Amino acid sequence: MEVGAPEFEAHPGRGRFNAAFFYVMDGYINWHLRRHKEAVYADLPRTVVEIGSGVGANFRYVQPGTKVIAVEPNPYMHRSLRVAAERHGIELEIRDVVGERIDLPDSSADAVISSLVLCTVANPSQVVSEVHRVLRPGGRYSYLEHVAAEDGTLTRRVQRVVRRPWAWVFEGCSCERDLETMIRSAGFSSVENRSYRIHSPFVPFNTQIAGTAVA
Ligand SMILES: C[S@@+](CC[C@H](N)C(=O)[O-])C[C@H]1O[C@@H](n2cnc3c(N)ncnc32)[C@H](O)[C@@H]1O
């Protein structure tokens, strides 16, 4: 049986596997991403909307006492997410909806954050358009994502080869998206984006971007 938000089908096996994977790998992934996250998530306001919070990997980057509205449609993530919120002193509100349809009013958020989410959502441009809609003018969207490597590189070939098994294991995740272009064409007034490479054994995941777009 599939469970979750209406437009999101959380697979009982892979949904649980991904919750466990990101819980177990949290420290290792954070070790690779820390300096990029410290840069983009600096000075967040006291209320933050997070798309695809998973098991709370980004709670260490928000001040204790912050309210996080977590748009997280995978119910298998929710228990660890609540535990992480308690550990970091965060006031957590979980919205069991998809990022393609955020149940918040227009211009209601000062800041939206996400990490490793636009690779997985069914419709990344719809998610970014929703982020833009809920941000007040001047509000910020701070993101970190893995993206397609440059054409012609070995990493790009590996991304192509592992496409299907990778998407199966990681519930739809694609390592072949040009998310920088997508964010830049979403109507933000400015986008500061940095492309970089990490050196993990998960080669298709190593080409990344991090930045902030202002509504
Ligand atoms: C690869 S995990 C990343 C989790 C966390 N942000 C992190 O950095 O560890 C992707 C997350 O996006 C969530 N997700 C998948 N589809 C989504 C959608 N349409 N809208 C919002 N979140 C979604 C998944 O449930 C999962 O928690």
PDB file of C-alpha atoms and ligand atoms in Angstrom:
ATOM      1  CA  MET A   1       0.000   0.000   0.000  1.00  0.00           C
ATOM      2  CA  GLU A   2       1.277   3.507  -0.858  1.00  0.00           C
ATOM      3  CA  VAL A   3       0.918   6.251   1.754  1.00  0.00           C
ATOM      4  CA  GLY A   4       1.628  10.006   1.913  1.00  0.00           C
ATOM      5  CA  ALA A   5       0.295  13.275   0.505  1.00  0.00           C
ATOM      6  CA  PRO A   6      -2.205  12.853  -2.370  1.00  0.00           C
ATOM      7  CA  GLU A   7       0.298  13.646  -5.158  1.00  0.00           C
ATOM      8  CA  PHE A   8       3.168  11.803  -3.456  1.00  0.00           C
ATOM      9  CA  GLU A   9       3.455   8.055  -3.323  1.00  0.00           C
ATOM     10  CA  ALA A  10       5.752   7.034  -0.512  1.00  0.00           C
ATOM     11  CA  HIS A  11       6.836   3.474  -1.094  1.00  0.00           C
ATOM     12  CA  PRO A  12       6.760   1.511   2.184  1.00  0.00           C
ATOM     13  CA  GLY A  13      10.117  -0.156   1.490  1.00  0.00           C
ATOM     14  CA  ARG A  14      12.066   2.587  -0.254  1.00  0.00           C
ATOM     15  CA  GLY A  15      10.411   5.333   1.834  1.00  0.00           C
ATOM     16  CA  ARG A  16      11.716   3.658   4.996  1.00  0.00           C
ATOM     17  CA  PHE A  17      15.065   2.884   3.368  1.00  0.00           C
ATOM     18  CA  ASN A  18      15.587   6.545   2.424  1.00  0.00           C
ATOM     19  CA  ALA A  19      14.606   7.735   5.900  1.00  0.00           C
ATOM     20  CA  ALA A  20      17.144   5.308   7.394  1.00  0.00           C
ATOM     21  CA  PHE A  21      19.803   6.116   4.768  1.00  0.00           C
ATOM     22  CA  PHE A  22      19.696   9.866   5.372  1.00  0.00           C
ATOM     23  CA  TYR A  23      19.595   9.329   9.144  1.00  0.00           C
ATOM     24  CA  VAL A  24      22.659   7.069   9.100  1.00  0.00           C
ATOM     25  CA  MET A  25      24.565   9.117   6.497  1.00  0.00           C
ATOM     26  CA  ASP A  26      23.730  12.503   8.014  1.00  0.00           C
ATOM     27  CA  GLY A  27      27.135  13.136   9.611  1.00  0.00           C
ATOM     28  CA  TYR A  28      29.067  11.997   6.528  1.00  0.00           C
ATOM     29  CA  ILE A  29      27.003  14.029   4.055  1.00  0.00           C
ATOM     30  CA  ASN A  30      27.190  17.051   6.317  1.00  0.00           C
ATOM     31  CA  TRP A  31      30.973  16.714   6.526  1.00  0.00           C
ATOM     32  CA  HIS A  32      31.092  17.220   2.741  1.00  0.00           C
ATOM     33  CA  LEU A  33      28.477  19.979   2.577  1.00  0.00           C
ATOM     34  CA  ARG A  34      29.102  21.934   5.773  1.00  0.00           C
ATOM     35  CA  ARG A  35      31.033  24.896   4.440  1.00  0.00           C
ATOM     36  CA  HIS A  36      28.623  25.397   1.543  1.00  0.00           C
ATOM     37  CA  LYS A  37      25.623  25.185   3.875  1.00  0.00           C
ATOM     38  CA  GLU A  38      27.222  27.555   6.382  1.00  0.00           C
ATOM     39  CA  ALA A  39      27.562  30.103   3.581  1.00  0.00           C
ATOM     40  CA  VAL A  40      24.038  29.886   2.128  1.00  0.00           C
ATOM     41  CA  TYR A  41      22.108  29.342   5.363  1.00  0.00           C
ATOM     42  CA  ALA A  42      23.789  32.163   7.327  1.00  0.00           C
ATOM     43  CA  ASP A  43      21.521  34.664   9.107  1.00  0.00           C
ATOM     44  CA  LEU A  44      18.188  32.939   8.562  1.00  0.00           C
ATOM     45  CA  PRO A  45      15.150  34.634  10.132  1.00  0.00           C
ATOM     46  CA  ARG A  46      13.167  33.197  13.066  1.00  0.00           C
ATOM     47  CA  THR A  47      10.607  31.522  10.813  1.00  0.00           C
ATOM     48  CA  VAL A  48      11.764  29.425   7.869  1.00  0.00           C
ATOM     49  CA  VAL A  49       9.914  27.279   5.347  1.00  0.00           C
ATOM     50  CA  GLU A  50      11.874  24.189   4.352  1.00  0.00           C
ATOM     51  CA  ILE A  51      11.019  22.058   1.319  1.00  0.00           C
ATOM     52  CA  GLY A  52      11.785  18.335   1.694  1.00  0.00           C
ATOM     53  CA  SER A  53      13.256  18.485   5.205  1.00  0.00           C
ATOM     54  CA  GLY A  54      13.951  14.738   5.285  1.00  0.00           C
ATOM     55  CA  VAL A  55      15.190  13.814   8.752  1.00  0.00           C
ATOM     56  CA  GLY A  56      16.313  17.339   9.641  1.00  0.00           C
ATOM     57  CA  ALA A  57      19.790  17.639   8.096  1.00  0.00           C
ATOM     58  CA  ASN A  58      19.509  21.436   8.031  1.00  0.00           C
ATOM     59  CA  PHE A  59      18.275  22.002  11.581  1.00  0.00           C
ATOM     60  CA  ARG A  60      21.870  22.461  12.729  1.00  0.00           C
ATOM     61  CA  TYR A  61      21.991  25.623  10.535  1.00  0.00           C
ATOM     62  CA  VAL A  62      18.980  27.389  12.084  1.00  0.00           C
ATOM     63  CA  GLN A  63      19.026  29.128  15.453  1.00  0.00           C
ATOM     64  CA  PRO A  64      17.421  27.282  18.370  1.00  0.00           C
ATOM     65  CA  GLY A  65      13.953  28.756  18.828  1.00  0.00           C
ATOM     66  CA  THR A  66      13.383  29.082  15.072  1.00  0.00           C
ATOM     67  CA  LYS A  67      10.028  27.942  13.716  1.00  0.00           C
ATOM     68  CA  VAL A  68      10.500  25.610  10.730  1.00  0.00           C
ATOM     69  CA  ILE A  69       7.516  24.894   8.515  1.00  0.00           C
ATOM     70  CA  ALA A  70       8.593  21.615   6.919  1.00  0.00           C
ATOM     71  CA  VAL A  71       6.981  20.729   3.591  1.00  0.00           C
ATOM     72  CA  GLU A  72       7.685  16.986   3.757  1.00  0.00           C
ATOM     73  CA  PRO A  73       5.336  14.533   2.046  1.00  0.00           C
ATOM     74  CA  ASN A  74       7.201  11.346   2.981  1.00  0.00           C
ATOM     75  CA  PRO A  75       5.571  10.158   6.227  1.00  0.00           C
ATOM     76  CA  TYR A  76       8.494   7.807   6.921  1.00  0.00           C
ATOM     77  CA  MET A  77      10.695  10.876   7.523  1.00  0.00           C
ATOM     78  CA  HIS A  78       8.384  12.474  10.086  1.00  0.00           C
ATOM     79  CA  ARG A  79       9.380  10.628  13.252  1.00  0.00           C
ATOM     80  CA  SER A  80      13.119  11.336  12.898  1.00  0.00           C
ATOM     81  CA  LEU A  81      12.288  14.877  11.791  1.00  0.00           C
ATOM     82  CA  ARG A  82      10.392  15.490  15.049  1.00  0.00           C
ATOM     83  CA  VAL A  83      13.233  14.010  17.102  1.00  0.00           C
ATOM     84  CA  ALA A  84      15.794  16.217  15.293  1.00  0.00           C
ATOM     85  CA  ALA A  85      13.620  19.293  15.887  1.00  0.00           C
ATOM     86  CA  GLU A  86      13.489  18.565  19.586  1.00  0.00           C
ATOM     87  CA  ARG A  87      17.253  18.010  19.731  1.00  0.00           C
ATOM     88  CA  HIS A  88      17.947  21.362  18.039  1.00  0.00           C
ATOM     89  CA  GLY A  89      15.289  23.340  19.958  1.00  0.00           C
ATOM     90  CA  ILE A  90      13.215  23.992  16.857  1.00  0.00           C
ATOM     91  CA  GLU A  91       9.503  24.653  16.764  1.00  0.00           C
ATOM     92  CA  LEU A  92       8.421  22.283  14.011  1.00  0.00           C
ATOM     93  CA  GLU A  93       5.284  22.372  11.910  1.00  0.00           C
ATOM     94  CA  ILE A  94       5.090  19.534   9.361  1.00  0.00           C
ATOM     95  CA  ARG A  95       3.026  20.081   6.222  1.00  0.00           C
ATOM     96  CA  ASP A  96       2.269  16.741   4.590  1.00  0.00           C
ATOM     97  CA  VAL A  97       2.052  18.278   1.109  1.00  0.00           C
ATOM     98  CA  VAL A  98       4.286  18.421  -1.952  1.00  0.00           C
ATOM     99  CA  GLY A  99       6.509  21.357  -2.852  1.00  0.00           C
ATOM    100  CA  GLU A 100       4.622  21.629  -6.128  1.00  0.00           C
ATOM    101  CA  ARG A 101       1.592  22.745  -4.111  1.00  0.00           C
ATOM    102  CA  ILE A 102       2.674  24.509  -0.920  1.00  0.00           C
ATOM    103  CA  ASP A 103      -0.296  25.229   1.350  1.00  0.00           C
ATOM    104  CA  LEU A 104       0.891  28.714   2.358  1.00  0.00           C
ATOM    105  CA  PRO A 105      -0.449  32.099   1.195  1.00  0.00           C
ATOM    106  CA  ASP A 106       1.285  34.291  -1.386  1.00  0.00           C
ATOM    107  CA  SER A 107       4.095  36.531  -0.070  1.00  0.00           C
ATOM    108  CA  SER A 108       3.910  35.010   3.418  1.00  0.00           C
ATOM    109  CA  ALA A 109       7.488  33.762   3.980  1.00  0.00           C
ATOM    110  CA  ASP A 110      10.737  35.601   4.713  1.00  0.00           C
ATOM    111  CA  ALA A 111      12.910  32.627   3.835  1.00  0.00           C
ATOM    112  CA  VAL A 112      12.629  29.236   2.155  1.00  0.00           C
ATOM    113  CA  ILE A 113      15.440  26.687   2.255  1.00  0.00           C
ATOM    114  CA  SER A 114      16.055  23.293   0.681  1.00  0.00           C
ATOM    115  CA  SER A 115      18.881  20.831   0.188  1.00  0.00           C
ATOM    116  CA  LEU A 116      19.058  17.838  -2.145  1.00  0.00           C
ATOM    117  CA  VAL A 117      15.366  18.149  -2.995  1.00  0.00           C
ATOM    118  CA  LEU A 118      14.959  19.621  -6.505  1.00  0.00           C
ATOM    119  CA  CYS A 119      16.746  16.494  -7.768  1.00  0.00           C
ATOM    120  CA  THR A 120      13.919  14.336  -6.423  1.00  0.00           C
ATOM    121  CA  VAL A 121      10.671  16.254  -6.819  1.00  0.00           C
ATOM    122  CA  ALA A 122       8.463  15.322  -9.782  1.00  0.00           C
ATOM    123  CA  ASN A 123       8.336  18.881 -11.143  1.00  0.00           C
ATOM    124  CA  PRO A 124      11.263  21.065 -10.009  1.00  0.00           C
ATOM    125  CA  SER A 125      10.204  24.207 -11.914  1.00  0.00           C
ATOM    126  CA  GLN A 126       6.751  24.026 -10.336  1.00  0.00           C
ATOM    127  CA  VAL A 127       8.393  23.750  -6.893  1.00  0.00           C
ATOM    128  CA  VAL A 128      10.615  26.779  -7.535  1.00  0.00           C
ATOM    129  CA  SER A 129       7.622  28.722  -8.837  1.00  0.00           C
ATOM    130  CA  GLU A 130       5.767  27.869  -5.610  1.00  0.00           C
ATOM    131  CA  VAL A 131       8.798  28.977  -3.566  1.00  0.00           C
ATOM    132  CA  HIS A 132       8.741  32.283  -5.444  1.00  0.00           C
ATOM    133  CA  ARG A 133       4.985  32.654  -4.829  1.00  0.00           C
ATOM    134  CA  VAL A 134       5.165  32.142  -1.046  1.00  0.00           C
ATOM    135  CA  LEU A 135       8.178  34.441  -0.568  1.00  0.00           C
ATOM    136  CA  ARG A 136       7.499  38.085   0.212  1.00  0.00           C
ATOM    137  CA  PRO A 137       9.248  40.567  -2.121  1.00  0.00           C
ATOM    138  CA  GLY A 138      12.842  40.651  -0.891  1.00  0.00           C
ATOM    139  CA  GLY A 139      12.503  37.253   0.779  1.00  0.00           C
ATOM    140  CA  ARG A 140      15.206  34.663   0.091  1.00  0.00           C
ATOM    141  CA  TYR A 141      15.407  31.120  -1.192  1.00  0.00           C
ATOM    142  CA  SER A 142      18.644  29.461  -0.082  1.00  0.00           C
ATOM    143  CA  TYR A 143      19.409  26.107  -1.662  1.00  0.00           C
ATOM    144  CA  LEU A 144      22.028  23.411  -2.120  1.00  0.00           C
ATOM    145  CA  GLU A 145      21.512  20.801  -4.830  1.00  0.00           C
ATOM    146  CA  HIS A 146      23.376  18.218  -6.857  1.00  0.00           C
ATOM    147  CA  VAL A 147      23.208  18.770 -10.603  1.00  0.00           C
ATOM    148  CA  ALA A 148      24.231  17.380 -13.973  1.00  0.00           C
ATOM    149  CA  ALA A 149      27.961  17.478 -14.643  1.00  0.00           C
ATOM    150  CA  GLU A 150      29.231  19.209 -17.775  1.00  0.00           C
ATOM    151  CA  ASP A 151      28.544  17.364 -21.006  1.00  0.00           C
ATOM    152  CA  GLY A 152      31.451  15.259 -22.219  1.00  0.00           C
ATOM    153  CA  THR A 153      32.879  14.593 -18.740  1.00  0.00           C
ATOM    154  CA  LEU A 154      33.316  11.179 -17.162  1.00  0.00           C
ATOM    155  CA  THR A 155      30.995  12.172 -14.308  1.00  0.00           C
ATOM    156  CA  ARG A 156      28.275  13.050 -16.828  1.00  0.00           C
ATOM    157  CA  ARG A 157      28.646   9.605 -18.415  1.00  0.00           C
ATOM    158  CA  VAL A 158      28.410   7.915 -15.017  1.00  0.00           C
ATOM    159  CA  GLN A 159      25.278   9.961 -14.234  1.00  0.00           C
ATOM    160  CA  ARG A 160      23.703   8.702 -17.462  1.00  0.00           C
ATOM    161  CA  VAL A 161      24.651   5.060 -16.841  1.00  0.00           C
ATOM    162  CA  VAL A 162      23.253   4.913 -13.293  1.00  0.00           C
ATOM    163  CA  ARG A 163      20.107   6.891 -14.160  1.00  0.00           C
ATOM    164  CA  ARG A 164      17.548   4.114 -13.656  1.00  0.00           C
ATOM    165  CA  PRO A 165      18.848   2.224 -10.617  1.00  0.00           C
ATOM    166  CA  TRP A 166      19.684   5.526  -8.889  1.00  0.00           C
ATOM    167  CA  ALA A 167      16.148   6.843  -9.433  1.00  0.00           C
ATOM    168  CA  TRP A 168      14.685   3.550  -8.234  1.00  0.00           C
ATOM    169  CA  VAL A 169      16.693   3.437  -4.994  1.00  0.00           C
ATOM    170  CA  PHE A 170      16.411   7.154  -4.186  1.00  0.00           C
ATOM    171  CA  GLU A 171      12.715   7.542  -4.995  1.00  0.00           C
ATOM    172  CA  GLY A 172      12.886   9.427  -8.275  1.00  0.00           C
ATOM    173  CA  CYS A 173      16.195  11.261  -7.724  1.00  0.00           C
ATOM    174  CA  SER A 174      17.888  12.449 -10.933  1.00  0.00           C
ATOM    175  CA  CYS A 175      21.552  13.412 -11.195  1.00  0.00           C
ATOM    176  CA  GLU A 176      20.925  14.963 -14.614  1.00  0.00           C
ATOM    177  CA  ARG A 177      19.089  18.197 -13.892  1.00  0.00           C
ATOM    178  CA  ASP A 178      20.343  21.666 -14.822  1.00  0.00           C
ATOM    179  CA  LEU A 179      18.913  23.298 -11.722  1.00  0.00           C
ATOM    180  CA  GLU A 180      20.950  26.504 -11.917  1.00  0.00           C
ATOM    181  CA  THR A 181      19.331  27.457 -15.246  1.00  0.00           C
ATOM    182  CA  MET A 182      15.942  26.518 -13.849  1.00  0.00           C
ATOM    183  CA  ILE A 183      16.339  28.697 -10.742  1.00  0.00           C
ATOM    184  CA  ARG A 184      17.724  31.582 -12.815  1.00  0.00           C
ATOM    185  CA  SER A 185      14.675  31.498 -15.079  1.00  0.00           C
ATOM    186  CA  ALA A 186      12.110  31.449 -12.254  1.00  0.00           C
ATOM    187  CA  GLY A 187      11.633  35.228 -12.001  1.00  0.00           C
ATOM    188  CA  PHE A 188      13.783  36.022  -8.940  1.00  0.00           C
ATOM    189  CA  SER A 189      15.189  39.551  -8.788  1.00  0.00           C
ATOM    190  CA  SER A 190      18.685  38.202  -8.138  1.00  0.00           C
ATOM    191  CA  VAL A 191      20.414  34.835  -7.956  1.00  0.00           C
ATOM    192  CA  GLU A 192      23.834  34.252  -6.432  1.00  0.00           C
ATOM    193  CA  ASN A 193      24.925  30.766  -7.371  1.00  0.00           C
ATOM    194  CA  ARG A 194      28.140  28.853  -6.820  1.00  0.00           C
ATOM    195  CA  SER A 195      29.016  25.613  -8.643  1.00  0.00           C
ATOM    196  CA  TYR A 196      31.497  23.258  -7.028  1.00  0.00           C
ATOM    197  CA  ARG A 197      32.513  19.642  -6.800  1.00  0.00           C
ATOM    198  CA  ILE A 198      32.795  17.432  -3.751  1.00  0.00           C
ATOM    199  CA  HIS A 199      34.882  14.255  -3.636  1.00  0.00           C
ATOM    200  CA  SER A 200      32.677  11.484  -2.298  1.00  0.00           C
ATOM    201  CA  PRO A 201      32.425   7.872  -3.490  1.00  0.00           C
ATOM    202  CA  PHE A 202      28.894   8.709  -4.726  1.00  0.00           C
ATOM    203  CA  VAL A 203      30.293  10.087  -7.982  1.00  0.00           C
ATOM    204  CA  PRO A 204      26.972  11.070  -9.670  1.00  0.00           C
ATOM    205  CA  PHE A 205      26.191  13.216  -6.610  1.00  0.00           C
ATOM    206  CA  ASN A 206      29.472  15.134  -6.574  1.00  0.00           C
ATOM    207  CA  THR A 207      28.660  18.029  -8.942  1.00  0.00           C
ATOM    208  CA  GLN A 208      26.698  20.572  -6.941  1.00  0.00           C
ATOM    209  CA  ILE A 209      25.386  24.110  -6.699  1.00  0.00           C
ATOM    210  CA  ALA A 210      24.542  26.284  -3.699  1.00  0.00           C
ATOM    211  CA  GLY A 211      23.147  29.760  -3.620  1.00  0.00           C
ATOM    212  CA  THR A 212      20.506  32.285  -2.708  1.00  0.00           C
ATOM    213  CA  ALA A 213      17.760  33.675  -4.916  1.00  0.00           C
ATOM    214  CA  VAL A 214      15.932  36.828  -3.817  1.00  0.00           C
ATOM    215  CA  ALA A 215      12.237  37.268  -4.694  1.00  0.00           C
TER     216      ALA A 215
HETATM  217  C1  LIG B   1      17.308  13.374  -0.859  1.00  0.00           C
HETATM  218  S1  LIG B   1      16.176  13.763   0.385  1.00  0.00           S
HETATM  219  C2  LIG B   1      16.925  15.184   1.130  1.00  0.00           C
HETATM  220  C3  LIG B   1      16.445  15.436   2.524  1.00  0.00           C
HETATM  221  C4  LIG B   1      17.108  16.617   3.245  1.00  0.00           C
HETATM  222  N1  LIG B   1      16.718  17.874   2.662  1.00  0.00           N
HETATM  223  C5  LIG B   1      18.600  16.466   3.269  1.00  0.00           C
HETATM  224  O1  LIG B   1      19.326  17.346   2.759  1.00  0.00           O
HETATM  225  O2  LIG B   1      19.074  15.462   3.826  1.00  0.00           O
HETATM  226  C6  LIG B   1      14.828  14.445  -0.558  1.00  0.00           C
HETATM  227  C7  LIG B   1      13.647  14.838   0.301  1.00  0.00           C
HETATM  228  O3  LIG B   1      12.662  15.471  -0.538  1.00  0.00           O
HETATM  229  C8  LIG B   1      11.386  14.948  -0.182  1.00  0.00           C
HETATM  230  N2  LIG B   1      10.490  15.092  -1.346  1.00  0.00           N
HETATM  231  C9  LIG B   1      10.337  14.245  -2.383  1.00  0.00           C
HETATM  232  N3  LIG B   1       9.419  14.705  -3.243  1.00  0.00           N
HETATM  233  C10 LIG B   1       8.989  15.882  -2.733  1.00  0.00           C
HETATM  234  C11 LIG B   1       8.050  16.858  -3.172  1.00  0.00           C
HETATM  235  N4  LIG B   1       7.367  16.708  -4.310  1.00  0.00           N
HETATM  236  N5  LIG B   1       7.852  17.946  -2.397  1.00  0.00           N
HETATM  237  C12 LIG B   1       8.566  18.123  -1.243  1.00  0.00           C
HETATM  238  N6  LIG B   1       9.471  17.239  -0.788  1.00  0.00           N
HETATM  239  C13 LIG B   1       9.677  16.132  -1.524  1.00  0.00           C
HETATM  240  C14 LIG B   1      11.658  13.517   0.206  1.00  0.00           C
HETATM  241  O4  LIG B   1      10.633  12.960   0.986  1.00  0.00           O
HETATM  242  C15 LIG B   1      12.960  13.660   0.967  1.00  0.00           C
HETATM  243  O5  LIG B   1      12.751  13.972   2.315  1.00  0.00           O
END
